[in-house]
Each structure stands twice: as C-alpha cells, then as structure tokens.
Coordinates of C-alpha atoms in Angstrom, one line a residue:
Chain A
X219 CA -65.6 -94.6 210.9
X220 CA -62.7 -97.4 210.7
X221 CA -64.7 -98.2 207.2
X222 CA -64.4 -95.2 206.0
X223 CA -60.7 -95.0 207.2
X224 CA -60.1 -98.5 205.2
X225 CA -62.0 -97.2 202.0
X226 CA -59.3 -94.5 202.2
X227 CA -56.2 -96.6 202.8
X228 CA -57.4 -98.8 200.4
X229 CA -58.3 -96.5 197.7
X230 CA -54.6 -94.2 198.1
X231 CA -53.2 -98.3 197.4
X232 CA -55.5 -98.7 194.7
X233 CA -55.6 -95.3 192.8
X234 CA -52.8 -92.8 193.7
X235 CA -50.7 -94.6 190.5
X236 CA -53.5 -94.4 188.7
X237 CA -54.1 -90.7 189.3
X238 CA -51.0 -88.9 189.1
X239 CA -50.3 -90.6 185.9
X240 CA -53.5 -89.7 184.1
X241 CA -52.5 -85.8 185.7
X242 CA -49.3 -86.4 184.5
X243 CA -50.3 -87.3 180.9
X244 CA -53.2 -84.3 181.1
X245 CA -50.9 -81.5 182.5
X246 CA -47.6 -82.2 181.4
X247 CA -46.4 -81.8 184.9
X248 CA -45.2 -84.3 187.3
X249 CA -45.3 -81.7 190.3
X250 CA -48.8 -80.1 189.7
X251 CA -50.0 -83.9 189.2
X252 CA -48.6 -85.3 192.5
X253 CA -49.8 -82.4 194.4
X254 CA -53.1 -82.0 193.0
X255 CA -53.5 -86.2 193.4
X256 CA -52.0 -85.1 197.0
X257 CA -55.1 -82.7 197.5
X258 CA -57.2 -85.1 196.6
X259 CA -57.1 -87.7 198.8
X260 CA -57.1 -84.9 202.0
X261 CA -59.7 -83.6 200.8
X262 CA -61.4 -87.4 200.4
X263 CA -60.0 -87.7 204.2
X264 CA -61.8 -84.4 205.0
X265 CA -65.2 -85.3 203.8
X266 CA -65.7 -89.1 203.4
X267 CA -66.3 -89.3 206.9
X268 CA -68.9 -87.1 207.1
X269 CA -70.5 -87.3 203.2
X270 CA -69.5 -91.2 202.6
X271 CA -67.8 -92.8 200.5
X272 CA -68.4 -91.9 197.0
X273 CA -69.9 -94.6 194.6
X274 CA -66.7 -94.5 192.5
X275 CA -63.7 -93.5 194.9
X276 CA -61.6 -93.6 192.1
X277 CA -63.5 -91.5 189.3
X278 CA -63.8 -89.2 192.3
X279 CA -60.4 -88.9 193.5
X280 CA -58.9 -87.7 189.4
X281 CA -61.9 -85.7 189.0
X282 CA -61.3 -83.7 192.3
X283 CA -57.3 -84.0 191.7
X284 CA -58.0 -82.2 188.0
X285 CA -59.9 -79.5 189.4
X286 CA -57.4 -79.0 192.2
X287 CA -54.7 -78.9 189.5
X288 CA -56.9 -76.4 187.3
X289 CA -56.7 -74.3 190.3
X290 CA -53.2 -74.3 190.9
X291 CA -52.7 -73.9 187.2
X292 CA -55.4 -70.9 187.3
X293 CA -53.4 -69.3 190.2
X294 CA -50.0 -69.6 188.3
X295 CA -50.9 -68.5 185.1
X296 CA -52.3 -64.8 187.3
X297 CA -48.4 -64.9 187.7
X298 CA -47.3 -65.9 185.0
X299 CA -49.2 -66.8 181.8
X300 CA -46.3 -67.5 179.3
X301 CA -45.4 -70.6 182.0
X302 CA -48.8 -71.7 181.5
X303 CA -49.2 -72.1 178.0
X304 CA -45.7 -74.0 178.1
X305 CA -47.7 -76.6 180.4
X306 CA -50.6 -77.1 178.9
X307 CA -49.2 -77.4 175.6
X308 CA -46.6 -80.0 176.2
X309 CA -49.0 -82.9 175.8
X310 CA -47.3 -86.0 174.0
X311 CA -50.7 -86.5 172.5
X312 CA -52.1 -90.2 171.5
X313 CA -49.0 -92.2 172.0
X314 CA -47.4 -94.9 168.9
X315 CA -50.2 -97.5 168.7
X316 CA -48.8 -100.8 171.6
X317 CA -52.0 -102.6 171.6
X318 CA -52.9 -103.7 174.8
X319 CA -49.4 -102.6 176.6
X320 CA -50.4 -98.9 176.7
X321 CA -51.1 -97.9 180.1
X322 CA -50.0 -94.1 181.4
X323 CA -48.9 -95.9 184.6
X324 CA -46.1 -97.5 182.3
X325 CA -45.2 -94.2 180.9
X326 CA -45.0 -92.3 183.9
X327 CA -42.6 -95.4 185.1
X328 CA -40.3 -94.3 182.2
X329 CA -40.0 -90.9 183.1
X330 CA -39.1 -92.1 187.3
X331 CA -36.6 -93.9 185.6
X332 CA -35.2 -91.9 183.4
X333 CA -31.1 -92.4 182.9
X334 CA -30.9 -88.4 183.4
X335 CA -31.7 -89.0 186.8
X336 CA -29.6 -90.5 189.3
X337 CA -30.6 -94.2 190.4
X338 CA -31.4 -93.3 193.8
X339 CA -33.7 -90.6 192.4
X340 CA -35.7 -93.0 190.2
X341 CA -36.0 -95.3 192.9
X342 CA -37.5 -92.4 194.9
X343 CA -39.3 -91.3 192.4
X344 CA -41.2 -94.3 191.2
X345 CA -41.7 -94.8 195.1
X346 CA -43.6 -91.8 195.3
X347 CA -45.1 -91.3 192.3
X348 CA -46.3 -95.1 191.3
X349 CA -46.1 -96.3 194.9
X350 CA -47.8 -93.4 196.3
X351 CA -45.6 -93.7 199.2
X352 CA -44.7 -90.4 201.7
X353 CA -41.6 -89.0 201.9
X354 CA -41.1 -89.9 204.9
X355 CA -41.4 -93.9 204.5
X356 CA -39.0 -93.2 201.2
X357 CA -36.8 -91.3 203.3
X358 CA -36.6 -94.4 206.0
X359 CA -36.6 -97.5 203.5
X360 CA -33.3 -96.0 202.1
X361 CA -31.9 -94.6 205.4
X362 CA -31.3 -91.3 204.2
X363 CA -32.7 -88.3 206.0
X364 CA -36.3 -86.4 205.3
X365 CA -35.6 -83.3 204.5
X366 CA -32.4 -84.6 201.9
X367 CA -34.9 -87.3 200.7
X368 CA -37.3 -84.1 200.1
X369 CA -35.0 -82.3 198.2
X370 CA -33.7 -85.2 196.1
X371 CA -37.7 -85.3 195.3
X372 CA -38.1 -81.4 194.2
X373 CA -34.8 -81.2 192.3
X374 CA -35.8 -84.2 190.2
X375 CA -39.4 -82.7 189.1
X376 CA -37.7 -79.4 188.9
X377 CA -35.1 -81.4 186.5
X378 CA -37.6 -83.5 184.6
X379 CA -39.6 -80.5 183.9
X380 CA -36.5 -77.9 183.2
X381 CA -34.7 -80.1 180.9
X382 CA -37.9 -81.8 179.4
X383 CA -37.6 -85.5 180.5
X384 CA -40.2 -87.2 177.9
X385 CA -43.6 -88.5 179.3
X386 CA -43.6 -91.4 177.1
X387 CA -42.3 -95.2 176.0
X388 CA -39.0 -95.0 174.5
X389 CA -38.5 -96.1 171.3
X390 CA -37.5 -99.3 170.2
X391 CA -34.0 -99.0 169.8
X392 CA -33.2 -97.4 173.7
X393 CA -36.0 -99.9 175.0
X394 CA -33.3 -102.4 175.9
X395 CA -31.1 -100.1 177.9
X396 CA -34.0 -98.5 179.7
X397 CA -35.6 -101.4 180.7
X398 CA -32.8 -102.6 182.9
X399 CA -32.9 -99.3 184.7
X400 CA -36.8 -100.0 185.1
X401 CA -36.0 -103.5 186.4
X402 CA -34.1 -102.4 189.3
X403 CA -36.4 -100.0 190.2
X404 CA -39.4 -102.6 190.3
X405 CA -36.9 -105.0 192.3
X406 CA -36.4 -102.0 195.3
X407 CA -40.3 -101.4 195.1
X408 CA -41.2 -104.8 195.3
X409 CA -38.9 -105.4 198.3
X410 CA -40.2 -102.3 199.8
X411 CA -44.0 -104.0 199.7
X412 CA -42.9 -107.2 200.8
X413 CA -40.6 -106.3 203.6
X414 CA -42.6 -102.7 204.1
X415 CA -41.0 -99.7 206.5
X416 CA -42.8 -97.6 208.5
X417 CA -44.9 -98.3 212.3
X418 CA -48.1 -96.8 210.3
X419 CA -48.5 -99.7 207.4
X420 CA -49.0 -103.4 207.2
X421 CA -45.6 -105.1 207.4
X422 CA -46.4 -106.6 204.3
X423 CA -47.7 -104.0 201.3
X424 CA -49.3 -106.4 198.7
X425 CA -50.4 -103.0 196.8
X426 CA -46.3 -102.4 196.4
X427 CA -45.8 -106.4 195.5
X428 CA -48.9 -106.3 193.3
X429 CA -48.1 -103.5 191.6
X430 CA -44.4 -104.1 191.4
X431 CA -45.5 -107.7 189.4
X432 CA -48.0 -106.0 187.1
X433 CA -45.6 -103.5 185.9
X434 CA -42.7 -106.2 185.3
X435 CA -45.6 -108.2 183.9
X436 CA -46.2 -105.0 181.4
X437 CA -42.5 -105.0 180.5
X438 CA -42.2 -108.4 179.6
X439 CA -45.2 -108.5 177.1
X440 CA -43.3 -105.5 175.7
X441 CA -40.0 -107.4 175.6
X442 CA -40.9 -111.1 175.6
X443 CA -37.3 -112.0 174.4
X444 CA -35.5 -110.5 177.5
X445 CA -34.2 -112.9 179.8
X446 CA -33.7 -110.9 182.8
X447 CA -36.7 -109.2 182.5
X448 CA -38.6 -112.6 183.0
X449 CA -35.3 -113.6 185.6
X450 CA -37.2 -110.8 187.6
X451 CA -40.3 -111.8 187.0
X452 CA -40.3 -115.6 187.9
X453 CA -38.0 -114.0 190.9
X454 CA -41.0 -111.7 192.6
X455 CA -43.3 -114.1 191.9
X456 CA -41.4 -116.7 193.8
X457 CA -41.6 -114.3 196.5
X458 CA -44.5 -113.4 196.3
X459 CA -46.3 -117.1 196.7
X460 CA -44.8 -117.7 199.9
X461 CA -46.8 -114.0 201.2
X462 CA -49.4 -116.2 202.8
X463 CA -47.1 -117.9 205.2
X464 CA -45.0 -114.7 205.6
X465 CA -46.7 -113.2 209.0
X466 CA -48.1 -114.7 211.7
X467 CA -51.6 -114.6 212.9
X468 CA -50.4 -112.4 215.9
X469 CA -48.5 -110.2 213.3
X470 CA -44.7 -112.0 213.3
X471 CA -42.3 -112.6 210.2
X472 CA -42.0 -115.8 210.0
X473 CA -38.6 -117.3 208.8
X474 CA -38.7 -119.1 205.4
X475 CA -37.7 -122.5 208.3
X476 CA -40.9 -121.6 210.0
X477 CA -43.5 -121.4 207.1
X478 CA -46.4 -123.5 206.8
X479 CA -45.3 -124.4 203.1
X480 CA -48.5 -125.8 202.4
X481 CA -50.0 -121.7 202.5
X482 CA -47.7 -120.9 199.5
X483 CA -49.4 -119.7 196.6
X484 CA -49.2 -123.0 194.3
X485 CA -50.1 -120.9 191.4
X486 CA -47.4 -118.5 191.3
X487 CA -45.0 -121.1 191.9
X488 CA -45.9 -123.0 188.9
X489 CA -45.9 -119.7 187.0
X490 CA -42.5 -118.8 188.3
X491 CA -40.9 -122.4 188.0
X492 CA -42.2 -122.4 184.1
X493 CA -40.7 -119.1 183.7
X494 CA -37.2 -120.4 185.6
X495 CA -37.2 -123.4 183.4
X496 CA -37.7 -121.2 180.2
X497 CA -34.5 -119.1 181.0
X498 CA -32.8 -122.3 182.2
X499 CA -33.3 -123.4 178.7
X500 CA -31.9 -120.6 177.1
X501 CA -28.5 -120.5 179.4
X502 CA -28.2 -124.3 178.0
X503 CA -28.6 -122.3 174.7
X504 CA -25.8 -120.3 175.5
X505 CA -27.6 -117.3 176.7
X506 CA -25.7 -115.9 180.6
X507 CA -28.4 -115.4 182.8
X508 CA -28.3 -112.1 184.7
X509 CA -28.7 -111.8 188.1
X510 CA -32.2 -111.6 188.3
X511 CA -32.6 -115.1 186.7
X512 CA -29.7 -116.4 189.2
X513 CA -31.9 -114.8 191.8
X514 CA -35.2 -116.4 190.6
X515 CA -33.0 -120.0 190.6
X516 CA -32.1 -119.6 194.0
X517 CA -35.8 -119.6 195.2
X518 CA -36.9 -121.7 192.6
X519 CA -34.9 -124.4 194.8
X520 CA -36.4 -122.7 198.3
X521 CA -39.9 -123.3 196.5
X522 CA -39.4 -127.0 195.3
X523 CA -38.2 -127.8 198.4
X524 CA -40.7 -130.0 201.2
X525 CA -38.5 -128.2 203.9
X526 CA -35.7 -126.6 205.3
X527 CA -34.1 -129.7 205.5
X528 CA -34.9 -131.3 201.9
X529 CA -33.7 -128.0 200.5
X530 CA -30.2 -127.9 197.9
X531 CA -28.4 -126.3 199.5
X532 CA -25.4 -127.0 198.0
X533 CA -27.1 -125.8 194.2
X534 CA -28.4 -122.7 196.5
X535 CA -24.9 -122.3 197.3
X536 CA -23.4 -123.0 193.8
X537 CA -26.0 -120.3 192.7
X538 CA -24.5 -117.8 195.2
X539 CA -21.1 -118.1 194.1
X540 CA -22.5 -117.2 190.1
X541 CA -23.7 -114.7 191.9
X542 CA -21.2 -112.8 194.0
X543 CA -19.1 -113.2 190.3
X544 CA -21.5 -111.1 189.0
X545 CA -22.6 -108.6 191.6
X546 CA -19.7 -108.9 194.6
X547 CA -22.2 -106.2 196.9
X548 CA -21.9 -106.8 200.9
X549 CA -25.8 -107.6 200.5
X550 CA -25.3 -110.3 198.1
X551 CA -22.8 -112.2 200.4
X552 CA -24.5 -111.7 203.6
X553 CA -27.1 -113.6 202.1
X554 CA -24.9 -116.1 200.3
X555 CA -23.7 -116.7 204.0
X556 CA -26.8 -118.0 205.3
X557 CA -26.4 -121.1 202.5
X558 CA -23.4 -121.7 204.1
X559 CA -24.8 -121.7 207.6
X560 CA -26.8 -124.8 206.4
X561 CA -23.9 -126.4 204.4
X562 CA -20.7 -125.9 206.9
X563 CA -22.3 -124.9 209.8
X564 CA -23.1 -121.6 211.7
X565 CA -19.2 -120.8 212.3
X566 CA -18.4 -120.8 209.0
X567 CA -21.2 -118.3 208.1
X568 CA -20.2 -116.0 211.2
X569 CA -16.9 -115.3 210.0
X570 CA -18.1 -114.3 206.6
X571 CA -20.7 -112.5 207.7
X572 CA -18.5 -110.6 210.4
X573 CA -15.9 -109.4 207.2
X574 CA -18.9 -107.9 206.2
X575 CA -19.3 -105.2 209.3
X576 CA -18.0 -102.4 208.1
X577 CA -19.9 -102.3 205.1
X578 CA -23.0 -103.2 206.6
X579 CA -23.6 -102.1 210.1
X580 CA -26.5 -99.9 209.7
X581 CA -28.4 -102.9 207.6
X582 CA -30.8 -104.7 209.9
X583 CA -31.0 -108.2 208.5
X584 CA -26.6 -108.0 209.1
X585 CA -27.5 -108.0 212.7
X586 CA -30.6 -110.2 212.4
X587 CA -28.0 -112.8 210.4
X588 CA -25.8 -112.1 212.9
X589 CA -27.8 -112.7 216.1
X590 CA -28.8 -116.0 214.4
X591 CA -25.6 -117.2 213.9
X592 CA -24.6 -116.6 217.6
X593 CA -27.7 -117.8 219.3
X594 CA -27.1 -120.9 218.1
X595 CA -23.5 -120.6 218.6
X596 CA -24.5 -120.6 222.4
X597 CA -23.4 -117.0 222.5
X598 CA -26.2 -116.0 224.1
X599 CA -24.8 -112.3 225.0
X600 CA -23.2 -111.5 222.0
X601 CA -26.6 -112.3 220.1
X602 CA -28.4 -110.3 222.3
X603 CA -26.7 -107.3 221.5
X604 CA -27.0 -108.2 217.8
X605 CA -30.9 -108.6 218.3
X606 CA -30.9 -105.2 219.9
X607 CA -28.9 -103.5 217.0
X608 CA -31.3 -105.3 214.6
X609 CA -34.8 -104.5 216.1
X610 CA -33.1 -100.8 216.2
X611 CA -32.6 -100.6 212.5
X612 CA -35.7 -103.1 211.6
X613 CA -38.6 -100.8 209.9
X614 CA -40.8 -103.3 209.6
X615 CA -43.6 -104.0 211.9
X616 CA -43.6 -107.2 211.8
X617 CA -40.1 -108.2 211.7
X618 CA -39.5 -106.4 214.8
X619 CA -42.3 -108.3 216.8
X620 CA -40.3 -111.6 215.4
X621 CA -36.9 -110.4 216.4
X622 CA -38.0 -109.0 220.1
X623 CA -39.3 -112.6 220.7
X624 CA -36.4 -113.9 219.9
X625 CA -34.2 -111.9 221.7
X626 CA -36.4 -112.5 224.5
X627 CA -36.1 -116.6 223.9
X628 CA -32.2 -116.2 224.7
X629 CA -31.4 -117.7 228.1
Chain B
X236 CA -36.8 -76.4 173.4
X237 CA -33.2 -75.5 173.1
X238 CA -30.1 -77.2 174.7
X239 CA -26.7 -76.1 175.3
X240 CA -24.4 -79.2 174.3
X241 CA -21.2 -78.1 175.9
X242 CA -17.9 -79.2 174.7
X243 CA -15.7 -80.1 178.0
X244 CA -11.6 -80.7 177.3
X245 CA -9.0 -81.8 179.8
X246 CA -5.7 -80.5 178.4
X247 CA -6.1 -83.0 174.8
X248 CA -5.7 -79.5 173.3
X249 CA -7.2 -78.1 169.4
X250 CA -8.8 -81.1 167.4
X251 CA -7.4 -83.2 165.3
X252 CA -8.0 -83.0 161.2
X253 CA -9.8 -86.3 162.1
X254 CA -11.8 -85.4 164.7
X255 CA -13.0 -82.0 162.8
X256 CA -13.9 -84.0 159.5
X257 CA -16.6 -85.8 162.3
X258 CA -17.5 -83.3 163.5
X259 CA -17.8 -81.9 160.1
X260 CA -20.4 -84.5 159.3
X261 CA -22.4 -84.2 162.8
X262 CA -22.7 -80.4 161.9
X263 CA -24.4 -81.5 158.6
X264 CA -26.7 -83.9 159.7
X265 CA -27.9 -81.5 162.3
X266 CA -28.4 -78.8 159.8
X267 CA -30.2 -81.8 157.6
X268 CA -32.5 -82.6 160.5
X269 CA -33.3 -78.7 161.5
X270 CA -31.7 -79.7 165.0
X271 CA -28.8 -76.9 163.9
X272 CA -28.9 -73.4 166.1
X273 CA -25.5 -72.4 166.3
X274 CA -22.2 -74.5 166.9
X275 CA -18.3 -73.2 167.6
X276 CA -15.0 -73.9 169.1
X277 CA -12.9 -71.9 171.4
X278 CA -9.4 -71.0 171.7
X279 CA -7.7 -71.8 174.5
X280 CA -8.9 -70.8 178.5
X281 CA -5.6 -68.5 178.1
X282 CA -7.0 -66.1 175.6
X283 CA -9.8 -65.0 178.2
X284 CA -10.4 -61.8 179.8
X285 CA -13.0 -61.6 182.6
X286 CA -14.7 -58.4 183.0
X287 CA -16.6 -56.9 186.1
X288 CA -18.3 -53.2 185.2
X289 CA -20.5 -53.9 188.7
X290 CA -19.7 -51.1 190.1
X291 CA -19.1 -48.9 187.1
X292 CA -15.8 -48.9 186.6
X293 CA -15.0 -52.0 184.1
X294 CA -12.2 -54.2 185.5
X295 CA -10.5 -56.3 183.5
X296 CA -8.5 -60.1 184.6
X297 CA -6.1 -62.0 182.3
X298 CA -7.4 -65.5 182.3
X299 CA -10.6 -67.4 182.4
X300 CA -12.7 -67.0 185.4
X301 CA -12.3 -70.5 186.6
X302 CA -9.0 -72.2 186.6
X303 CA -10.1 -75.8 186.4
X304 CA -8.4 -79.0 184.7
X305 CA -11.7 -79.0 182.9
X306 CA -12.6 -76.5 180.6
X307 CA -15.1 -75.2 178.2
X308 CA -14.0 -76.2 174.4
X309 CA -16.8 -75.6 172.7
X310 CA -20.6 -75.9 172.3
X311 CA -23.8 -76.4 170.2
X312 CA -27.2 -75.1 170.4
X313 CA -29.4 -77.3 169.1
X314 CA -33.3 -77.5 169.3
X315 CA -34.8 -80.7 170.5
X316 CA -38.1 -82.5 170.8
X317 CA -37.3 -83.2 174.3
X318 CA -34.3 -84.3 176.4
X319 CA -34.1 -87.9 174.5
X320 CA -33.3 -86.3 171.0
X321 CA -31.0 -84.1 173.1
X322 CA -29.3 -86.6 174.6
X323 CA -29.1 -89.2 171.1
X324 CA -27.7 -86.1 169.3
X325 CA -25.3 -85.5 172.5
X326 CA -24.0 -88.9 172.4
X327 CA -23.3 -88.6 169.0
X328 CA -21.9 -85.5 169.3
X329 CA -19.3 -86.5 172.0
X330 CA -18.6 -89.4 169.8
X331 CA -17.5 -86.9 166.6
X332 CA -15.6 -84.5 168.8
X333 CA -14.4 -87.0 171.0
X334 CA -14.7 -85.2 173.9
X335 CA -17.2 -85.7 177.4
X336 CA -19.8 -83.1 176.9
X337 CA -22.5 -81.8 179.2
X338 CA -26.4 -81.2 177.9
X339 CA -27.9 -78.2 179.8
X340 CA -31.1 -77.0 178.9
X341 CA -32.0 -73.2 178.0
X342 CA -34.8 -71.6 180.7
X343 CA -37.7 -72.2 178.4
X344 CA -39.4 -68.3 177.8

C-alpha cells in the first residue's frame, strides 16, 4: 500500500510537468490541461491501489489525462460548439526547428511567465503548472491566502486564454527580455524545493530543485552568452551540492556551521565553481555581473571554504554590499547581516537586522536570524520569543524540528 | 484574433503635426502587414453625450460617462497572430502616438 502511495508521489514529481505541457501543446488550453492532468492522477490514486501500478505510470497518466480532456471538451462543445473549434484549432503546430532545446515543458514555462501577467502570477503559475504543486502549498510559500491565491490562478488562465498568450518560445529578438523574467521565476521555484512549505511534503523537494536546474540548464544552452543566466545557474547548483548535508537523519535543517562538508556534492561544486570563474572572467572583461552571478560568488566562497571558520568572510561581505547596491530588498540585507555577525560580531548584526522589522515581521528566517543573534547575546528570553515567532511562520518541516530544539537548548 | 489598442491621454491634448506624421507611418505599415481593421481619434471627453433608453424613454447627459484624468483618445483594431504581435505592434504604436495605451482583446466568436 505505502508502495503504491510512493509510486504515486513519485510519479505526480516526475510526470505532472510533463503532462500538462503535452495537454497544453495538444489542446491549446492551459485550464482543460491542468484539470484533465488533475483527473488523472485521482483517478491513478483511485485505482492503483487496487489494479497496480501500471507498467508505464507515465504513458498512463497523459493517456488517461487526454481522454479526460476529450471528455470535458466533448461536454463543452454540447454547449457550445463554436468555443470548441476555437480550442482545438489553436495549435502552434511543429514549433521553429531548436535542435535538441525543444521541449513543451520549456514552452509551457514561457507562457507562466509571460510579461502580460503580473510577477506574482507567473511565479504561481509555473508553481502549479511545472511544479505541480496545490494551491494550497502556493498559497502558503507566498503568504497570501487560498482562496485569493485561487483566483490569482483562474484569472490568469482565463487571461492567457482570452487575450491569446502564445504557447511557444519567443523569438529571438524578445528572448533576452523574457528570459530574465523566466530566471526569477526558476530562482522562487528552486527555493521553494530546497526550503519546501507544507506539513505534507519532504522538507526538502529535489523534484522542485531538479527541475528548477534542468530548466535553467535549458535556458542557457539556448542563451550560452548570458551571464546571469549561468550567474543563476552556478548559484542553484551551489545550493544544490550541499542538499546532502541539509537534513538530519532524524529530519533537522542543519545550519550551513553544522554540515558535514565532506557530504556536499563535489560534482556540482566543480561545475558551479567553473561556471563562477567563467563570469568572473568576463566582469574582468568589463561585463557587470547581475545579481545572480553576485549570488553564485557568495557561495562560491561558502563552498571553497573547509569551515565556518576558514570561510571569507570579509569577500562574502564585500559581495553583500555589490549586492544591496543592486537590489536594496529587506531580504537581501537580512542576509548580508549574518556576514557581519561573523566579521563584527552578533551586536552588530542585531541592530541591522532589527531596522529591518517592519519590513519583515511575517518572514520566518527574520526571527530565526533574530533568535540567533540573541541566544548568543545571552538574551535568553528575548530569543525565545523570537524562536516562537519563527517556528510560527516556518513552513518547513524540517526547519521547524531544528528551530524547536533550539528554542528548547535555551537555559 | 482582434485587439482593441486603446489610445489613453492625460490632458496633453490633440496631437502634434509630429506625432500624426508617426502615426501616419504606423497606420501604413499596419495596412502593409494586413494587421489594419480600423484606426481613429477622438475629440475631446467634452463633446460626449451619454445616453440611457433602459427604460424607454432615452435620457440624454452632457459629458462623458466617466470623469477621469485619464481618458479615451483614440484606438486601433488590429488583427493579430496572438497577444505577442499585439503587444510588438502596441509598443510601437504608443511609441508613434506617444501616448500609454491599453491592448484589450475582442471576446473571440
């Protein structure tokens, strides 16, 4: 039963992308493909159990989706057969020859992010559509209620399919400008699968990371030349290596001071420290590096580094302040903040970090920072109460086991 | 598929002979390029007359319906591919008229 359960979770990880965008590309119709994929995997919840699972879960789960969306389209077109034809007919056909780059996943991650639609919209779009996430989980990772995150989620299909938002890669000349607004979409996934929400999925979502990676992977053999676009790659992959020694056996986050640095993924350091060097090159060129290839510096140090103590932190730092010059967002100094914990001591950082309240109090890691900073301050009260906000807001499993213990280490 | 491009004008008033030789030129290429429905400009918000025959009996207002700082100048139609022609030819159009404009889509029949 728990196998079955597992084939299930692990075929919605592995094929819900797959699905909707082959639906999409089929159908025409982002809302009859994410329902009919929707169907689909009930209806492989319904029966699997009790017929197995099927040789093939993922041939099965499009071929069941397209007859559920032949249903639907069946039922409609009763009602209204002009709207049908308008459906079936708006197929982009084969798309412009792009060798081995073509992949409907990659279309269908144009149209989430299409600059029609507003950025929060994109994000929750790609979310749902590539991620295969609930609306619920998208709802909580971005603190903004169900029902509103619902509706964000309807108007922008109704939108995409009203106004007739293309299913397809844009040309050459708007590639540029769209793929920055594909970039920070990936970034928000990939954070959502490495620092996942919801009491009902591992604290860590490799499908999201995985899948975040392979897309930017995509994008930058389409756009080799762009800097930022391997900035963000060399950046999750960074990340990504040090997955191994993320969570505990007994299901904690473990602190990038804790981590067994000799788990880390040696491979996609060397990958990302090649691609960090690369853009390094080109800023000595003369080309300014974005802040995803600022970012990807930062933990290029964090991952060259023995330890927490043989870390530079004073280049971590001197990366930070690039940093808030280019993007001055609360989140960016809160973290900036922890370098100068480890440079000028915990004081320091706690009266940055407190300017930062306002802006920040219903972000968990500001009261995680926080409780830090005052447990070893010796304000063992204060950072109690800091813990308590912090495991409130946390969404992830496994950050909230770490935080509880140590709240409950505070004498 | 059809899009209403619509003109929007905050008090810069009537184009300038400048402005209507680009647009001039836009007009043309769209016509070129079988984009071309219709096109116009309006007179002012203060020539309107609103008109309510709801209940039968017409009733006519001086003035546009809305009184807003924003106002409609003027519009295309154009036919489009999809909503990335409509929006290239949109930014083009809002760079000839110099004006913001809004792309709306018609209900597709």
């Amino acid at each position: 039963m728990s196998d079955v359960r597992e084939a299930i979770s692990r075929a919605h990880h592995e094929e819900w992308a797959r699905a909707v965008a082959a639906l999409t590309r089929r159908f025409g119709d982002l809302d009859i493909a994410e329902e009919a994929a929707a169907e689909a995997f009930a209806t492989a919840v319904e029966r699997w159990p009790a017929d197995g699972v099927p040789p093939n879960p993922g041939g099965w789960l499009t071929t069941t989706a397209t007859r559920k969306a032949i249903d639907r389209i069946r039922r409609e077109s009763r009602r209204n057969d002009k709207q049908k034809e308008a459906q079936m007919v708006y197929d982009d056909g084969p798309s412009e020859p792009l060798g081995a780059i073509d992949d409907d996943r990659l279309r269908l991650i144009f149209t989430c992010c299409h600059p029609a639609l507003a950025l929060q919209t994109r994000v929750a779009l790609t979310l749902r559509m590539l991620g295969g996430l609930t609306v619920p989980e998208i709802a909580r990772a971005f603190l903004v209620a169900e029902r509103a995150m619902e509706q964000r989620i309807t108007r922008a299909k109704a939108k995409i399919k009203a106004a007739r938002i293309p299913y397809r890669i844009p040309s050459a000349d708007d590639l540029p400008a769209r793929v920055s607004g594909v970039l920070a979409v990936l970034f928000l996934v990939f954070n959502e699968g490495y620092l996942a929400t919801g009491p009902g999925t591992d604290p860590v979502r490799h499908d999201l990371t995985a899948e975040a990676i392979r897309l930017t992977r995509l994008i930058r053999a389409l756009l080799p030349q762009d800097g930022e676009v391997a900035g963000l790659l060399a950046l999750m992959l960074l990340i990504e290596a040090r997955r191994p020694a993320r969570v505990s056996a007994d299901g904690e986050l473990v602190n990038l001071n804790e981590q067994d640095r000799g788990a880390w993924d040696t491979e996609l350091i060397a990958e990302g420290h090649r691609l960090v060097r690369e853009r390094l090159a080109a800023a000595a060129a003369g080309a300014a590096p974005g802040r995803y290839q600022i970012l990807a510096a930062i933990n290029a140090v964090h991952t060259s580094a023995r330890d927490m103590r043989d870390t530079d932190w004073s280049q971590v730092l001197a990366l930070y302040d690039r940093l808030v010059r280019l993007d001055p967002s609360p989140i960016i100094a809160l973290n900036r903040a922890i370098a100068v914990a480890e440079l000028d001591g915990p004081e320091v950082a706690l009266a940055i970090v407190d300017r930062l309240a306002e802006a920040l109090a219903g972000y968990h890691a500001y009261h995680a920072t926080r409780a830090d900073l005052l447990r070893r301050l010796g304000q063992s009260q204060q950072s109690r109460a800091a813990y308590d906000r912090a495991i409130e807001l946390a969404g992830n499993t496994a950050e909230t086991a770490y935080l509880t213990r140590r709240r409950d280490q505070l004498r | 598929m059809q899009y209403l491009i619509s003109v929007i004008d905050d008090g810069t008033g009537p184009a300038t002979p400048k402005e209507d030789a680009a647009i001039d030129v836009f007009n043309e290429r769209l016509q070129a390029e079988g984009h071309w429905v219709f096109a116009g400009g309006l007179a002012s918000p203060d020539t309107a007359t609103v008109i309510d025959n709801r209940s039968g009996e017409a009733l006519f207002t001086d003035g546009p319906f809305l009184e807003s700082k924003e106002y409609l100048a003027g519009c295309w139609i154009i036919e489009a591919l999809d909503l990335d022609v409509a929006l290239k030819l949109a930014a083009e159009g809002s760079e000839a008229c110099n004006r913001k404009i809004e792309v709306r889509p018609f209900l597709s029949t």
